[in-house]
Coordinates of C-alpha atoms and ligand atoms in Angstrom, one line a residue:
Chain A
M1 CA 87.0 198.4 118.6
K2 CA 86.5 196.4 115.5
T3 CA 87.8 192.8 115.5
I4 CA 89.0 191.4 112.2
K5 CA 87.9 187.9 111.6
L6 CA 90.0 185.9 109.2
D7 CA 87.8 183.7 107.0
K8 CA 89.4 180.7 105.5
N9 CA 87.0 180.8 102.5
P10 CA 85.8 184.3 102.3
L11 CA 84.1 183.9 99.0
K12 CA 82.3 180.6 99.7
L13 CA 78.8 181.9 99.6
V14 CA 79.2 184.0 96.5
K15 CA 80.9 181.1 94.7
D16 CA 78.1 178.8 95.7
V17 CA 75.6 181.3 94.3
L18 CA 77.5 181.6 91.1
N19 CA 77.8 177.8 90.7
D20 CA 74.1 177.3 91.1
L21 CA 72.3 176.0 88.0
K22 CA 70.0 179.0 88.2
A23 CA 72.9 181.5 88.0
S24 CA 73.2 183.1 84.6
P25 CA 76.8 182.9 83.3
D26 CA 76.9 186.7 83.2
L27 CA 75.5 187.2 86.7
G28 CA 77.4 190.3 87.8
I29 CA 77.3 189.9 91.5
Y30 CA 81.0 190.8 91.9
K31 CA 80.4 194.0 90.0
C32 CA 77.8 195.3 92.5
V33 CA 78.7 198.8 93.5
Q34 CA 76.1 198.9 96.4
C35 CA 74.5 201.9 94.7
G36 CA 71.1 200.9 96.0
M37 CA 69.2 201.4 92.8
C38 CA 67.7 198.0 93.2
A39 CA 66.4 198.8 96.7
S40 CA 65.0 202.1 95.5
I41 CA 62.6 200.6 93.1
C42 CA 62.0 197.2 94.8
P43 CA 58.4 196.6 95.9
G44 CA 59.6 194.1 98.5
A45 CA 61.8 196.9 100.0
S46 CA 59.0 199.5 99.9
Q47 CA 56.5 197.2 101.7
T48 CA 58.7 195.1 104.0
E49 CA 62.1 194.9 105.8
Y50 CA 63.6 193.2 102.8
D51 CA 66.5 195.0 101.1
P52 CA 68.1 193.6 98.0
R53 CA 71.1 195.8 98.2
D54 CA 71.9 194.6 101.7
M55 CA 71.1 191.0 100.7
I56 CA 73.8 191.3 97.9
R57 CA 76.3 192.9 100.4
R58 CA 75.8 190.0 102.8
V59 CA 76.4 187.4 100.1
L60 CA 79.6 189.2 99.1
E61 CA 80.7 189.4 102.7
N62 CA 80.1 185.6 103.0
D63 CA 77.4 186.2 105.7
E64 CA 75.6 182.9 105.5
T65 CA 73.0 184.0 108.0
I66 CA 71.3 185.6 105.0
I67 CA 70.1 182.1 104.0
D68 CA 68.0 181.9 107.1
D69 CA 66.9 185.5 107.0
E70 CA 63.1 185.7 106.8
T71 CA 63.2 188.8 104.7
I72 CA 64.4 186.9 101.6
W73 CA 60.9 185.5 101.4
D74 CA 59.5 189.0 100.8
C75 CA 60.9 189.3 97.3
F76 CA 58.3 189.5 94.5
S77 CA 60.5 188.0 91.8
C78 CA 59.5 190.9 89.6
Y79 CA 63.0 191.4 88.2
T80 CA 62.8 195.2 88.4
C81 CA 66.1 195.2 90.2
N82 CA 67.6 193.2 87.3
S83 CA 66.3 195.7 84.7
I84 CA 67.8 198.7 86.5
C85 CA 71.1 197.5 87.9
P86 CA 74.0 199.4 86.4
S87 CA 76.4 196.6 87.0
G88 CA 74.7 193.7 85.4
N89 CA 73.8 192.1 88.7
N90 CA 70.5 190.4 89.2
A91 CA 69.3 190.5 92.8
S92 CA 66.1 188.6 91.9
E93 CA 68.2 185.6 90.6
V94 CA 70.4 185.7 93.7
N95 CA 67.4 185.8 95.9
Q96 CA 65.9 182.7 94.2
I97 CA 69.2 180.8 94.7
L98 CA 69.3 181.7 98.4
R99 CA 65.8 180.5 98.8
Q100 CA 66.8 177.2 97.3
M101 CA 69.7 177.0 99.7
S102 CA 67.3 177.6 102.5
I103 CA 65.0 174.9 101.2
E104 CA 67.9 172.4 101.0
K105 CA 68.8 173.2 104.6
G106 CA 65.2 172.5 105.7
E107 CA 64.1 175.9 107.1
G108 CA 62.9 177.1 103.7
A109 CA 60.8 174.0 103.1
Q110 CA 58.3 175.2 105.7
K111 CA 57.9 178.4 103.6
I112 CA 56.8 176.5 100.5
K113 CA 55.0 173.6 102.1
D114 CA 51.6 175.1 101.4
F115 CA 52.3 175.2 97.7
C116 CA 52.9 171.4 97.3
A117 CA 49.5 170.8 95.8
Y118 CA 50.7 172.7 92.8
G119 CA 53.3 170.0 92.3
D120 CA 50.8 167.2 92.8
S121 CA 48.5 168.6 90.2
F122 CA 51.4 169.1 87.8
M123 CA 52.3 165.4 88.0
E124 CA 48.7 164.3 87.7
M125 CA 47.6 166.6 84.8
G126 CA 50.8 168.2 83.4
I127 CA 49.5 171.6 84.7
G128 CA 49.8 173.2 88.0
S129 CA 46.9 174.6 90.0
I130 CA 46.3 176.9 92.9
P131 CA 46.4 174.9 96.1
N132 CA 43.0 174.5 97.8
E133 CA 43.5 176.6 100.9
F134 CA 44.6 179.6 98.7
F135 CA 41.8 178.9 96.2
N136 CA 39.2 179.1 99.0
V137 CA 40.6 182.5 100.1
M138 CA 40.3 183.7 96.5
V139 CA 36.7 182.6 96.3
K140 CA 36.0 184.5 99.5
D141 CA 37.8 187.6 98.3
V142 CA 36.7 187.6 94.7
G143 CA 33.1 186.3 95.2
N144 CA 31.0 183.3 94.4
K145 CA 31.1 184.1 90.7
Y146 CA 34.7 183.0 90.8
M147 CA 33.6 179.6 91.9
D148 CA 30.9 179.5 89.2
L149 CA 33.6 180.2 86.7
K150 CA 35.6 177.3 87.9
V151 CA 32.7 174.9 87.8
N152 CA 31.8 175.9 84.3
I153 CA 35.2 176.3 82.8
E154 CA 34.9 173.2 80.5
D155 CA 31.6 174.5 79.0
I156 CA 33.0 178.0 78.6
R157 CA 36.1 176.6 76.8
T158 CA 33.8 174.6 74.5
D159 CA 31.9 177.8 73.7
L160 CA 35.2 179.5 72.8
G161 CA 36.1 176.6 70.5
L162 CA 38.9 175.5 72.7
G163 CA 39.7 171.8 73.5
N164 CA 40.4 170.0 76.7
Y165 CA 43.3 171.5 78.5
I166 CA 44.1 168.4 80.5
L167 CA 46.9 166.5 78.8
P168 CA 46.4 163.0 77.4
K169 CA 47.3 160.1 79.7
E170 CA 50.3 159.2 77.5
S171 CA 51.7 162.7 78.2
T172 CA 51.0 162.8 81.9
D173 CA 52.8 159.5 82.2
E174 CA 55.8 161.0 80.4
I175 CA 55.8 164.0 82.7
E176 CA 55.5 161.9 85.8
A177 CA 58.4 159.8 84.7
I178 CA 60.5 162.9 84.0
L179 CA 59.7 164.4 87.4
D180 CA 60.4 161.1 89.1
N181 CA 63.8 160.8 87.5
S182 CA 64.7 164.5 88.0
G183 CA 64.3 164.0 91.7
F184 CA 61.3 166.3 91.9
K185 CA 59.0 163.6 93.3
V186 CA 61.4 163.0 96.2
R187 CA 61.9 166.7 96.7
L188 CA 58.1 167.2 96.9
E189 CA 57.7 164.4 99.4
K190 CA 60.5 165.9 101.5
I191 CA 58.9 169.3 101.5
K192 CA 55.6 167.8 102.5
R193 CA 57.2 166.0 105.5
C194 CA 58.9 169.1 106.9
K195 CA 57.5 170.3 110.2
K196 CA 56.0 173.8 110.4
Chain B
M1 CA 66.1 194.5 65.5
K2 CA 65.2 190.8 66.0
T3 CA 63.4 188.8 63.4
I4 CA 59.9 188.0 64.4
P5 CA 58.2 184.9 62.8
D6 CA 54.7 184.7 61.4
K7 CA 54.8 181.0 60.7
D8 CA 55.9 177.6 62.2
I9 CA 54.5 178.8 65.5
L10 CA 53.7 176.6 68.4
L11 CA 51.1 178.6 70.3
F12 CA 52.2 177.7 73.8
K13 CA 49.2 176.9 76.1
S14 CA 49.3 178.7 79.4
C15 CA 47.9 177.2 82.6
L16 CA 46.4 180.5 83.7
V17 CA 45.0 181.4 80.4
N18 CA 43.4 177.9 80.3
V19 CA 41.4 178.3 83.4
E20 CA 41.2 182.0 84.1
Y21 CA 40.9 183.9 80.8
P22 CA 40.6 181.2 78.1
G23 CA 39.3 184.0 75.9
V24 CA 42.9 185.2 75.6
E25 CA 43.7 182.0 73.6
S26 CA 40.6 182.2 71.4
S27 CA 41.2 185.9 70.7
A28 CA 44.8 185.1 69.8
C29 CA 43.6 182.4 67.3
Y30 CA 41.0 184.8 65.9
I31 CA 43.6 187.4 65.2
F32 CA 46.2 185.0 63.8
D33 CA 43.5 183.5 61.5
K34 CA 42.6 187.0 60.2
V35 CA 46.1 188.3 59.6
G36 CA 47.5 185.0 58.3
V37 CA 49.8 183.9 61.1
E38 CA 50.5 180.1 60.8
Y39 CA 50.3 178.4 64.2
Y40 CA 49.6 175.1 65.9
V41 CA 48.5 174.1 69.4
D42 CA 49.6 170.7 70.7
K43 CA 47.6 168.9 73.4
R44 CA 50.7 167.1 74.6
Q45 CA 52.5 170.3 75.6
S46 CA 52.9 170.7 79.3
C47 CA 52.8 173.8 81.4
C48 CA 56.2 175.4 81.8
T49 CA 56.1 175.1 85.6
G50 CA 56.2 178.9 85.8
L51 CA 54.1 179.5 88.9
G52 CA 55.6 176.5 90.7
H53 CA 59.0 177.7 89.7
Y54 CA 58.5 181.1 91.3
Y55 CA 56.8 179.5 94.3
D56 CA 60.3 178.0 94.7
L57 CA 58.7 174.6 94.6
F58 CA 60.2 173.4 91.3
D59 CA 64.0 173.0 91.0
Q60 CA 65.7 174.4 88.0
L61 CA 66.7 170.9 86.7
S62 CA 63.1 169.6 86.7
T63 CA 61.9 172.8 84.9
T64 CA 64.6 172.4 82.3
A65 CA 63.9 168.7 81.7
L66 CA 60.2 169.5 81.1
A67 CA 61.1 172.3 78.8
A68 CA 63.3 169.9 76.8
R69 CA 60.2 167.7 76.3
N70 CA 58.2 170.7 75.0
F71 CA 61.0 171.7 72.7
H72 CA 61.0 168.2 71.3
I73 CA 57.3 168.5 70.6
A74 CA 57.8 171.9 68.9
A75 CA 60.7 170.5 66.7
K76 CA 58.9 167.2 65.8
T77 CA 55.8 169.1 64.6
N78 CA 57.9 171.6 62.6
H79 CA 56.7 174.5 64.8
K80 CA 59.9 175.5 66.4
N81 CA 58.9 179.1 67.0
I82 CA 57.3 179.0 70.4
V83 CA 54.9 181.9 71.1
T84 CA 53.7 182.3 74.7
L85 CA 50.5 183.9 75.9
C86 CA 52.0 184.4 79.4
A87 CA 55.0 186.5 80.3
T88 CA 56.3 183.9 82.8
C89 CA 56.4 181.1 80.3
Y90 CA 58.3 183.4 78.0
A91 CA 61.0 184.1 80.6
I92 CA 61.1 180.5 81.8
L93 CA 61.4 179.0 78.4
K94 CA 64.1 181.4 77.3
K95 CA 66.1 180.6 80.4
T96 CA 65.8 176.9 79.9
V97 CA 67.0 177.2 76.3
K98 CA 70.0 179.2 77.5
I99 CA 70.9 176.6 80.2
L100 CA 70.5 173.7 77.7
N101 CA 72.8 175.5 75.3
Y102 CA 75.6 176.8 77.5
N103 CA 75.7 174.3 80.4
E104 CA 77.0 171.0 79.2
D105 CA 76.7 169.4 82.5
A106 CA 73.0 170.4 82.9
R107 CA 72.3 169.3 79.3
N108 CA 73.8 165.8 80.1
K109 CA 71.8 165.5 83.2
V110 CA 68.6 166.4 81.4
N111 CA 69.3 163.9 78.7
T112 CA 70.0 161.2 81.3
I113 CA 66.6 162.0 82.9
L114 CA 64.9 161.7 79.5
D115 CA 66.7 158.4 78.8
E116 CA 65.7 157.0 82.2
S117 CA 62.2 158.0 81.5
G118 CA 62.2 156.0 78.3
L119 CA 62.2 159.1 76.1
P120 CA 65.6 159.0 74.5
E121 CA 64.1 160.6 71.3
M122 CA 63.6 163.7 73.3
E123 CA 67.2 164.3 74.1
Y124 CA 68.4 167.8 73.6
T125 CA 71.4 168.6 71.4
Q126 CA 73.2 171.9 71.9
D127 CA 71.6 174.8 69.9
D128 CA 68.5 172.8 69.0
M129 CA 66.7 175.9 70.0
D130 CA 67.9 179.5 69.9
P131 CA 66.7 181.6 72.9
S132 CA 66.4 184.8 70.8
K133 CA 65.2 183.3 67.6
N134 CA 62.7 180.6 68.8
I135 CA 61.0 182.0 71.9
F136 CA 58.6 184.9 71.6
H137 CA 55.8 186.5 73.5
I138 CA 52.5 187.0 71.6
A139 CA 52.7 190.8 71.9
E140 CA 55.8 190.7 69.8
I141 CA 54.0 188.8 67.0
L142 CA 51.1 191.3 67.2
F143 CA 53.5 194.2 67.2
N144 CA 55.2 192.9 64.1
K145 CA 51.8 192.5 62.4
R146 CA 50.4 195.8 63.6
D147 CA 50.0 197.3 60.1
E148 CA 48.2 194.2 58.9
I149 CA 46.0 194.3 62.1
S150 CA 45.0 197.9 61.5
K151 CA 43.4 196.9 58.2
Y152 CA 40.8 194.8 59.9
I153 CA 39.6 197.3 62.5
T154 CA 35.8 197.6 62.3
V155 CA 34.8 198.6 65.8
D156 CA 35.7 202.1 67.0
L157 CA 37.4 202.0 70.5
S158 CA 38.9 205.5 70.3
E159 CA 36.7 207.1 73.0
F160 CA 38.4 205.3 75.9
K161 CA 41.4 206.4 77.8
I162 CA 43.9 203.6 77.6
A163 CA 47.0 202.6 79.5
T164 CA 49.2 199.6 79.2
H165 CA 50.7 197.3 81.9
H166 CA 53.8 195.6 80.4
A167 CA 54.5 192.3 82.2
C168 CA 57.7 192.3 84.1
H169 CA 58.6 188.8 83.1
Y170 CA 58.5 190.0 79.5
C171 CA 60.4 193.3 79.9
K172 CA 62.8 192.8 82.8
V173 CA 64.1 189.2 82.8
H174 CA 65.9 188.8 79.5
Y175 CA 66.1 192.6 78.9
N176 CA 68.5 192.3 76.0
D177 CA 65.8 190.5 74.0
T178 CA 63.0 192.9 74.9
I179 CA 61.7 195.1 72.1
E180 CA 60.2 198.5 72.4
G181 CA 61.7 199.5 75.7
V182 CA 62.6 198.0 79.0
R183 CA 62.5 200.9 81.5
E184 CA 60.0 202.7 79.4
P185 CA 58.0 199.8 77.8
N186 CA 56.0 200.7 74.7
L187 CA 55.4 197.4 73.0
M188 CA 51.6 197.4 73.5
D189 CA 51.3 201.2 73.1
G190 CA 52.9 200.7 69.6
I191 CA 50.3 198.1 68.7
V192 CA 47.4 200.4 69.8
N193 CA 48.9 203.4 68.1
A194 CA 49.1 201.5 64.8
M195 CA 45.4 200.8 65.2
G196 CA 44.9 204.6 65.1
I197 CA 44.3 205.0 68.8
D198 CA 46.2 206.9 71.4
T199 CA 47.3 205.6 74.7
I200 CA 48.3 207.8 77.7
G201 CA 51.8 206.7 77.0
W202 CA 54.1 207.1 80.0
Y203 CA 52.7 207.3 83.5
D204 CA 54.2 207.1 86.9
H205 CA 54.4 203.4 87.9
K206 CA 54.2 202.3 84.2
R207 CA 57.0 199.8 84.8
V208 CA 55.9 198.8 88.3
T209 CA 54.9 195.2 88.9
C210 CA 51.3 194.1 89.4
G211 CA 52.1 193.0 92.9
A212 CA 51.2 189.3 92.5
G213 CA 54.7 188.4 93.5
F214 CA 53.8 184.7 93.1
R215 CA 53.8 183.5 96.7
Q216 CA 53.1 187.1 98.0
R217 CA 49.5 187.1 96.7
F218 CA 48.8 184.1 98.9
T219 CA 51.1 184.3 101.8
N220 CA 51.4 188.1 102.2
K221 CA 48.1 189.3 100.7
E222 CA 48.2 192.8 102.3
I223 CA 51.6 193.8 100.9
S224 CA 50.8 192.2 97.5
L225 CA 47.6 194.2 97.2
A226 CA 49.2 197.3 98.5
V227 CA 51.4 197.3 95.4
T228 CA 48.4 196.6 93.2
S229 CA 46.4 199.4 94.8
E230 CA 49.2 202.0 94.3
K231 CA 49.2 201.3 90.6
L232 CA 45.4 201.4 90.4
E233 CA 45.4 204.8 92.2
V234 CA 47.9 206.3 89.7
L235 CA 45.8 205.0 86.8
E236 CA 42.6 206.4 88.4
D237 CA 44.3 209.8 88.8
K238 CA 44.9 209.7 85.1
N239 CA 41.3 208.8 84.5
V240 CA 42.3 205.6 82.7
E241 CA 39.3 203.5 81.6
I242 CA 41.0 200.5 80.0
L243 CA 44.2 198.8 81.3
L244 CA 45.7 196.5 78.7
H245 CA 47.6 193.4 79.8
M246 CA 49.9 190.9 78.2
C247 CA 50.0 188.2 80.9
P248 CA 47.2 186.3 82.6
N249 CA 48.8 186.5 86.0
C250 CA 48.9 190.3 86.0
Q251 CA 45.4 190.4 84.5
M252 CA 44.2 188.2 87.4
Q253 CA 45.8 190.4 90.0
F254 CA 44.1 193.5 88.7
D255 CA 40.8 192.1 87.4
R256 CA 40.1 189.6 90.2
Y257 CA 41.1 191.9 93.0
Q258 CA 40.0 195.4 91.8
P259 CA 36.5 195.0 93.5
Y260 CA 38.2 193.8 96.7
I261 CA 40.6 196.7 96.7
E262 CA 37.7 199.1 96.0
K263 CA 35.9 197.8 99.1
K264 CA 39.0 198.1 101.2
L265 CA 39.7 201.7 100.1
G266 CA 36.1 202.7 99.9
K267 CA 36.5 204.1 96.4
K268 CA 35.6 203.1 92.9
F269 CA 38.1 202.5 90.1
N270 CA 36.4 202.6 86.8
I271 CA 39.0 200.6 85.0
F272 CA 38.3 197.7 82.6
H273 CA 41.0 195.0 82.2
L274 CA 41.6 193.5 78.8
N275 CA 44.4 191.4 77.4
I276 CA 45.9 192.9 74.3
T277 CA 44.6 189.9 72.3
Q278 CA 41.1 190.5 73.6
Y279 CA 41.3 194.2 72.8
I280 CA 42.5 193.7 69.2
A281 CA 39.9 191.0 68.6
L282 CA 37.1 193.3 69.9
A283 CA 38.3 196.0 67.6
M284 CA 38.2 193.5 64.7
G285 CA 34.6 192.8 65.4
A286 CA 34.9 189.6 67.4
D287 CA 32.0 188.4 69.6
P288 CA 32.6 189.4 73.3
Y289 CA 31.4 186.0 74.6
S290 CA 32.3 183.4 72.0
V291 CA 35.7 184.9 71.2
L292 CA 36.8 187.3 73.9
G293 CA 35.4 185.2 76.7
I294 CA 34.4 188.2 78.8
Q295 CA 32.2 185.9 80.9
T296 CA 35.2 184.9 82.8
H297 CA 36.1 188.4 83.9
T298 CA 35.5 189.7 87.4
V299 CA 35.2 193.4 86.5
P300 CA 32.3 193.2 83.9
I301 CA 33.1 194.3 80.4
E302 CA 29.4 194.9 79.5
P303 CA 29.4 198.6 80.6
L304 CA 32.3 199.2 78.1
L305 CA 30.4 197.4 75.3
K306 CA 27.3 199.5 76.0
R307 CA 29.2 202.6 75.2
L308 CA 30.1 201.4 71.7
K309 CA 28.2 202.2 68.5
Q310 CA 28.4 198.5 67.7
K311 CA 25.4 196.7 69.3
Y312 CA 25.9 193.4 71.1
D313 CA 23.6 190.9 72.6
L314 CA 24.7 191.4 76.2
K315 CA 24.2 188.8 78.9
E316 CA 24.9 191.1 81.8
D317 CA 23.5 189.6 84.9
N318 CA 23.3 186.1 83.7
R319 CA 26.7 185.7 82.2
L320 CA 26.9 182.1 83.5
K321 CA 23.2 181.6 83.9
T322 CA 22.8 179.1 81.1
L323 CA 25.4 177.1 82.9
K324 CA 25.5 175.5 86.3
S325 CA 25.7 177.6 89.4
V326 CA 26.9 176.5 92.8
Ligands
SF4_401 S1 72.7 194.9 92.7 FE1 73.0 196.5 91.2 S2 71.5 198.0 91.7 FE2 71.7 196.7 93.5 S3 73.2 197.8 94.7 FE3 74.3 196.3 93.5 S4 74.9 197.5 91.7 FE4 73.3 198.7 92.7
SF4_402 S1 62.7 190.9 92.1 FE1 64.1 192.5 92.7 S2 62.9 194.4 92.6 FE2 61.5 192.7 92.6 S3 61.0 192.3 94.7 FE3 62.7 191.0 94.3 S4 64.5 192.1 94.8 FE4 62.8 193.6 94.7
SF4_403 S1 54.2 180.7 83.1 FE1 52.2 181.2 82.8 S2 51.5 179.5 81.7 FE2 53.4 178.9 82.3 S3 53.1 177.8 84.0 FE3 53.1 179.8 84.5 S4 51.4 180.9 84.6 FE4 51.3 179.0 83.7
SF4_404 S1 53.3 192.1 86.4 FE1 53.2 190.6 87.9 S2 52.3 188.8 87.0 FE2 52.8 190.2 85.4 S3 54.8 189.5 84.7 FE3 55.1 191.0 86.3 S4 55.2 190.0 88.2 FE4 54.4 188.6 86.7

């Protein structure tokens, strides 16, 4: 027998999603008809257990366990779902908002901890860069020529008539100040401190 | 049909173009100079945070505040038409303009951040930028100039079988602003056709993502490369020889990983990867090393050049030899 649970605030999760800064004003989550078009073309769904249609259903049903569901981390942020949805919904955007909720709660922070070096490099140079561990894997996969390229990039750029890509000190100071006042610096430190 | 500018352009530097395929930028400049597109590059411009944004590392407010700083640079230098070399920047910048225009609360927060950072002159006023009229992807500019471009073609590239990979973050994020097709993208095909060359047009998987998936390439390599392999296999079945790109991230996924995937699958894909800017510059007679920057590619472009009537001084096995090696 099915038990009916009365929820005091049955639309809390969907409202939180819609109120997020990331949510486009025309995000059509309420209009979702559960047609499954998104899931049918989703690379995340074809390769993993992740299912964008089901993710949307759970948000609409106020099932907050979706925030801690590992599968949301298997989305490719390719927006194919967005381009195909007949109802003007955007599963990609909803996914990104759920991930932010997960990061806020703490669990999600572990998922992105390894990417922190990108943030450090951004504050230092005004440009992000591939974190070392990942870069080393790339060198292994792509070959030593990839390393040679990185070592010689300045000279190659000079040959191409391009200038220095690292921002002037004045600009990196501005960027650091902005990221300090926007709360990003604190956010980054918090993510670094989270336990795996 | 949206109006596409050919002047007052801030050519937006891309972090991945900078260090992976810098030849994309030099090729863009080469084409712009030939066909008379007025542009400017500013060394103060920061990266859009794109990759960090989709690693979920950056929060939307920080990304938006940094965008406001870049918009200020564009406006102050009278180059308000931002043209990106990367599809992710295109989508990120468009989104931040939209937020700054419709969300008063976010705009106030961003302005407070700028004030607190001692940069009150950078404050954003509603509608300073227009998401549809000020933010473009370079492929749109090239499409708009396709007839002009066709007049400068000196190198015959017609013998190759060509397919296009339209970046998702151009086509599918702000799809109302996408020109030449969303579900059946033909923007780059249109440019190539205007140069008097056929592409294979539609193919299964034409609109499928490259598989990079931002974090997936690093944290879930197998599934990321499975998506990439599928697309390569479809292209191989069609005997495609050149895959054209419009985003350094997709180009990386295919070019850097093609040999790795070949080894895994025990088969050979004879597919060259070129950015649309590199392809056009090559057709216009540009030097493969000092303009196209093919020395930074993983799948060598020299075998392609050897098949051309045009003769080049190829540096095949010592592409980086004159330089340091580690
Ligand atoms: S989000 Fe769109 S495509 Fe996906 S199930 Fe709902 S209506 Fe269908
Ligand atoms: S962006 Fe959409 S289509 Fe792409 S992986 Fe995520 S849910 Fe699937
Ligand atoms: S969007 Fe492109 S250029 Fe911008 S930060 Fe990202 S990868 Fe770099
Ligand atoms: S194809 Fe891949 S890298 Fe290119 S825009 Fe799409 S998701 Fe990004």
